[in-house]
Amino acid sequence: MTSARISKTKLKPRLLEYLRKVQSSGKELVITERGRPVLKIVPYREKPSEVIKALRGSVTKYQAPLKPVHVRWSTKSTRACPPPGHWHIRPLLG
């Protein structure tokens, strides 16, 4: 998700307007200072289950939690190759 961005100087005189936009749209607003992100305004969510729903399915079960994880390394690639059946994290988006 791409967040809207605004500088502190532009935000200050119109703060209430931007707060209402975040509230009504449900989208985040990133505040910048000299082009760098410094703050993020996010809409309030009453139910923590909404956040949990967004994470559901993003981590799979580790099949053997007490066994050491053996990772094969290749000199041709910097990517680790865990054995089949071991845990992995799936991206939330995409």
N, CA, C and O of each residue as an XYZ file, in Angstrom:
376
protein
N       0.848     -1.172      0.000
C       0.000      0.000      0.000
C       0.892      1.234      0.000
O       1.814      1.342      0.809
N       0.622      2.140     -0.888
C       1.374      3.382     -0.953
C       0.674      4.430     -0.101
O      -0.522      4.676     -0.261
N       1.416      5.036      0.794
C       0.856      6.052      1.679
C       1.020      7.433      1.064
O       2.001      7.704      0.372
N       0.052      8.304      1.323
C       0.171      9.702      0.905
C       1.239     10.360      1.771
O       1.419      9.981      2.929
N       1.945     11.338      1.223
C       3.004     12.031      1.954
C       2.756     13.531      1.919
O       2.239     14.080      0.946
N       3.144     14.175      3.022
C       3.041     15.632      3.103
C       4.118     16.139      4.060
O       4.451     15.473      5.040
N       4.655     17.311      3.771
C       5.683     17.880      4.642
C       5.027     18.487      5.890
O       3.846     18.836      5.885
N       5.817     18.600      6.945
C       5.312     19.208      8.188
C       4.791     20.623      7.945
O       3.759     21.017      8.488
N       5.511     21.374      7.129
C       5.110     22.777      6.886
C       3.761     22.869      6.183
O       2.947     23.730      6.516
N       3.522     21.996      5.223
C       2.237     22.020      4.518
C       1.110     21.448      5.379
O      -0.049     21.837      5.229
N       1.447     20.535      6.269
C       0.438     19.907      7.122
C      -0.090     20.853      8.194
O      -1.289     20.879      8.471
N       0.803     21.622      8.789
C       0.453     22.439      9.951
C      -0.799     23.308      9.767
O      -1.688     23.239     10.615
N      -0.919     24.114      8.717
C      -2.106     24.969      8.614
C      -3.389     24.213      8.250
O      -4.488     24.747      8.402
N      -3.249     22.960      7.766
C      -4.428     22.212      7.329
C      -4.552     20.874      8.041
O      -5.088     19.920      7.479
N      -4.060     20.796      9.275
C      -4.021     19.544     10.019
C      -5.394     18.890     10.133
O      -5.529     17.701      9.846
N      -6.412     19.636     10.544
C      -7.738     19.042     10.716
C      -8.276     18.453      9.416
O      -8.909     17.397      9.420
N      -8.024     19.132      8.318
C      -8.463     18.624      7.011
C      -7.831     17.263      6.723
O      -8.514     16.338      6.283
N      -6.522     17.143      6.972
C      -5.834     15.883      6.706
C      -6.250     14.792      7.685
O      -6.343     13.627      7.301
N      -6.499     15.149      8.937
C      -6.975     14.159      9.903
C      -8.327     13.592      9.466
O      -8.571     12.392      9.586
N      -9.194     14.456      8.963
C     -10.501     13.990      8.478
C     -10.348     13.076      7.262
O     -11.089     12.103      7.121
N      -9.387     13.387      6.381
C      -9.145     12.548      5.212
C      -8.680     11.155      5.619
O      -9.133     10.156      5.061
N      -7.775     11.091      6.591
C      -7.291      9.791      7.084
C      -8.456      9.017      7.694
O      -8.608      7.820      7.450
N      -9.267      9.697      8.479
C     -10.394      9.056      9.136
C     -11.407      8.531      8.115
O     -11.872      7.398      8.245
N     -11.755      9.321      7.112
C     -12.777      8.916      6.156
C     -12.275      7.908      5.123
O     -13.018      7.015      4.715
N     -11.027      8.044      4.703
C     -10.503      7.144      3.665
C      -9.940      5.843      4.239
O      -9.924      4.816      3.559
N      -9.477      5.889      5.498
C      -8.856      4.713      6.088
C      -7.423      4.504      5.633
O      -6.819      3.475      5.936
N      -6.871      5.475      4.903
C      -5.501      5.357      4.399
C      -4.520      6.126      5.275
O      -4.874      7.124      5.902
N      -3.281      5.644      5.307
C      -2.226      6.257      6.110
C      -1.749      7.564      5.485
O      -1.897      7.793      4.285
N      -1.178      8.408      6.327
C      -0.567      9.663      5.867
C       0.819      9.754      6.490
O       0.954      9.722      7.714
N       1.840      9.868      5.664
C       3.225      9.960      6.133
C       3.634     11.429      6.138
O       3.468     12.137      5.145
N       4.168     11.873      7.268
C       4.622     13.248      7.435
C       6.131     13.264      7.217
O       6.858     12.450      7.787
N       6.596     14.201      6.384
C       8.022     14.270      6.084
C       8.638     15.559      6.618
O       7.963     16.569      6.818
N       9.938     15.480      6.838
C      10.722     16.654      7.225
C      11.976     16.642      6.366
O      12.793     15.725      6.449
N      12.116     17.665      5.544
C      13.230     17.751      4.595
C      13.278     16.521      3.681
O      14.350     16.017      3.346
N      12.088     16.054      3.289
C      11.995     14.938      2.356
C      12.085     13.548      2.961
O      11.907     12.554      2.257
N      12.364     13.465      4.273
C      12.491     12.166      4.937
C      11.252     11.888      5.779
O      10.786     12.787      6.478
N      10.698     10.671      5.738
C       9.543     10.336      6.570
C       9.918     10.378      8.056
O      10.936      9.819      8.465
N       9.082     11.050      8.859
C       9.353     11.145     10.295
C       8.166     10.690     11.142
O       8.351     10.260     12.281
N       6.967     10.776     10.610
C       5.763     10.384     11.345
C       4.790      9.705     10.399
O       4.842      9.892      9.183
N       3.892      8.903     10.990
C       2.842      8.283     10.201
C       1.536      8.404     10.974
O       1.466      8.049     12.150
N       0.511      8.905     10.311
C      -0.822      8.981     10.907
C      -1.634      7.844     10.300
O      -1.782      7.751      9.082
N      -2.151      6.991     11.157
C      -2.934      5.844     10.684
C      -4.323      5.899     11.311
O      -4.474      6.412     12.420
N      -5.338      5.381     10.623
C      -6.674      5.376     11.195
C      -6.746      4.418     12.388
O      -6.092      3.375     12.396
N      -7.530      4.774     13.373
C      -7.725      3.943     14.560
C      -8.628      2.770     14.209
O      -9.623      2.937     13.505
N      -8.287      1.600     14.692
C      -9.118      0.406     14.489
C      -9.563     -0.101     15.847
O      -8.739     -0.408     16.709
N     -10.851     -0.185     16.027
C     -11.423     -0.620     17.297
C     -11.107     -2.087     17.582
O     -10.783     -2.452     18.713
N     -11.202     -2.914     16.559
C     -11.036     -4.347     16.760
C      -9.640     -4.797     16.324
O      -9.254     -4.600     15.172
N      -8.884     -5.400     17.245
C      -7.571     -5.910     16.846
C      -7.685     -7.058     15.848
O      -6.715     -7.380     15.163
N      -8.860     -7.676     15.759
C      -9.032     -8.782     14.830
C      -8.844     -8.345     13.383
O      -8.482     -9.167     12.542
N      -9.084     -7.064     13.069
C      -8.866     -6.563     11.710
C      -7.392     -6.665     11.340
O      -7.053     -7.018     10.210
N      -6.527     -6.359     12.282
C      -5.086     -6.446     12.036
C      -4.687     -7.910     11.897
O      -3.887     -8.259     11.029
N      -5.236     -8.756     12.740
C      -4.914    -10.183     12.696
C      -5.381    -10.787     11.375
O      -4.690    -11.632     10.807
N      -6.538    -10.368     10.883
C      -7.031    -10.872      9.598
C      -6.062    -10.539      8.477
O      -5.859    -11.346      7.570
N      -5.465     -9.360      8.532
C      -4.503     -8.960      7.501
C      -3.262     -9.845      7.534
O      -2.634    -10.065      6.498
N      -2.901    -10.354      8.708
C      -1.710    -11.197      8.846
C      -1.987    -12.675      8.603
O      -1.058    -13.452      8.383
N      -3.259    -13.069      8.642
C      -3.616    -14.477      8.502
C      -3.064    -15.045      7.196
O      -3.234    -14.465      6.123
N      -2.403    -16.188      7.316
C      -1.841    -16.850      6.149
C      -0.478    -16.336      5.726
O       0.066    -16.795      4.722
N       0.086    -15.395      6.467
C       1.379    -14.840      6.065
C       2.556    -15.661      6.592
O       3.674    -15.509      6.100
N       2.330    -16.525      7.578
C       3.380    -17.379      8.114
C       2.869    -18.811      8.108
O       1.757    -19.082      8.560
N       3.676    -19.718      7.598
C       3.274    -21.116      7.585
C       3.892    -21.847      8.764
O       4.838    -21.361      9.384
N       3.360    -23.000      9.062
C       3.793    -23.784     10.220
C       5.189    -24.369     10.007
O       5.512    -24.857      8.924
N       5.997    -24.312     11.042
C       7.323    -24.929     11.027
C       7.124    -26.387     11.393
O       6.628    -26.687     12.479
N       7.499    -27.291     10.514
C       7.212    -28.716     10.680
C       8.017    -29.393     11.789
O       7.519    -30.327     12.418
N       9.231    -28.952     12.038
C      10.092    -29.600     13.034
C      10.763    -28.530     13.893
O      11.929    -28.208     13.669
N      10.047    -27.973     14.873
C      10.597    -26.844     15.615
C      11.820    -27.155     16.469
O      12.573    -26.241     16.805
N      12.041    -28.427     16.831
C      13.171    -28.755     17.686
C      14.399    -29.203     16.909
O      15.477    -29.338     17.489
N      14.258    -29.436     15.616
C      15.405    -29.850     14.802
C      16.158    -28.623     14.310
O      15.553    -27.583     14.051
N      17.486    -28.740     14.180
C      18.240    -27.614     13.646
C      17.857    -27.355     12.191
O      17.508    -28.277     11.453
N      17.927    -26.126     11.806
C      17.631    -25.768     10.424
C      18.936    -25.848      9.644
O      19.881    -25.103      9.904
N      18.972    -26.755      8.695
C      20.157    -26.907      7.853
C      19.912    -26.134      6.571
O      18.941    -26.379      5.856
N      20.784    -25.220      6.297
C      20.644    -24.382      5.120
C      21.781    -24.686      4.165
O      22.953    -24.640      4.538
N      21.419    -24.999      2.917
C      22.433    -25.243      1.894
C      22.817    -23.900      1.272
O      21.953    -23.093      0.928
N      24.106    -23.676      1.135
C      24.584    -22.435      0.530
C      25.249    -22.759     -0.791
O      25.865    -23.813     -0.953
N      25.121    -21.864     -1.708
C      25.747    -22.016     -3.003
C      26.661    -20.823     -3.235
O      26.334    -19.699     -2.854
N      27.787    -21.064     -3.851
C      28.688    -19.955     -4.162
C      28.166    -19.136     -5.334
O      28.641    -18.027     -5.580
N      27.184    -19.680     -6.063
C      26.634    -18.988     -7.215
C      25.504    -18.043     -6.831
O      25.122    -17.181     -7.622
N      24.970    -18.196     -5.632
C      23.838    -17.379     -5.215
C      23.983    -17.026     -3.749
O      24.562    -17.790     -2.976
N      23.459    -15.871     -3.362
C      23.472    -15.473     -1.953
C      22.179    -15.888     -1.264
O      21.994    -15.606     -0.080
N      21.291    -16.545     -1.978
C      19.989    -16.939     -1.430
C      20.094    -18.285     -0.711
O      20.641    -19.245     -1.254
N      19.571    -18.346      0.502
C      19.582    -19.582      1.270
C      18.488    -20.509      0.756
O      17.422    -20.048      0.346
N      18.745    -21.805      0.776
C      17.777    -22.793      0.307
C      17.455    -23.755      1.444
O      18.146    -24.763      1.589
N      16.418    -23.481      2.269
C      16.086    -24.408      3.347
C      15.508    -25.701      2.789
O      14.929    -25.699      1.703
N      15.656    -26.799      3.511
C      15.121    -28.078      3.060
C      13.601    -28.020      2.919
O      12.953    -27.204      3.574
N      13.027    -28.873      2.074
C      11.570    -28.896      1.905
C      10.860    -29.178      3.225
O      11.356    -29.957      4.040
N       9.717    -28.558      3.440
C       8.938    -28.779      4.654
C       9.253    -27.823      5.776
O       8.522    -27.785      6.766
N      10.309    -27.051      5.659
C      10.631    -26.083      6.699
C       9.827    -24.819      6.483
O       9.293    -24.590      5.398
N       9.742    -24.002      7.511
C       8.920    -22.788      7.468
C       9.429    -21.795      6.444
O      10.597    -21.806      6.056
N       8.538    -20.959      6.029
C       8.879    -19.817      5.200
C       7.816    -18.747      5.416
O       6.706    -19.043      5.858
N       8.158    -17.520      5.104
C       7.228    -16.416      5.274
C       6.759    -15.980      3.892
O       7.562    -15.719      2.996
N       5.442    -15.907      3.741
C       4.876    -15.455      2.485
C       4.633    -13.959      2.571
O       4.304    -13.463      3.648
N       4.781    -13.224      1.483
C       4.534    -11.783      1.528
C       3.069    -11.471      1.769
O       2.191    -12.209      1.323
N       2.802    -10.370      2.480
C       1.425     -9.972      2.764
C       0.715     -9.478      1.512
O      -0.479     -9.719      1.337
N       1.432     -8.799      0.659
C       0.835     -8.244     -0.541
C       1.366     -8.955     -1.768
O       2.502     -9.429     -1.779
N       0.563     -9.027     -2.774
C       1.051     -9.567     -4.035
C       0.605    -10.923     -4.244
O       0.929    -11.529     -5.265
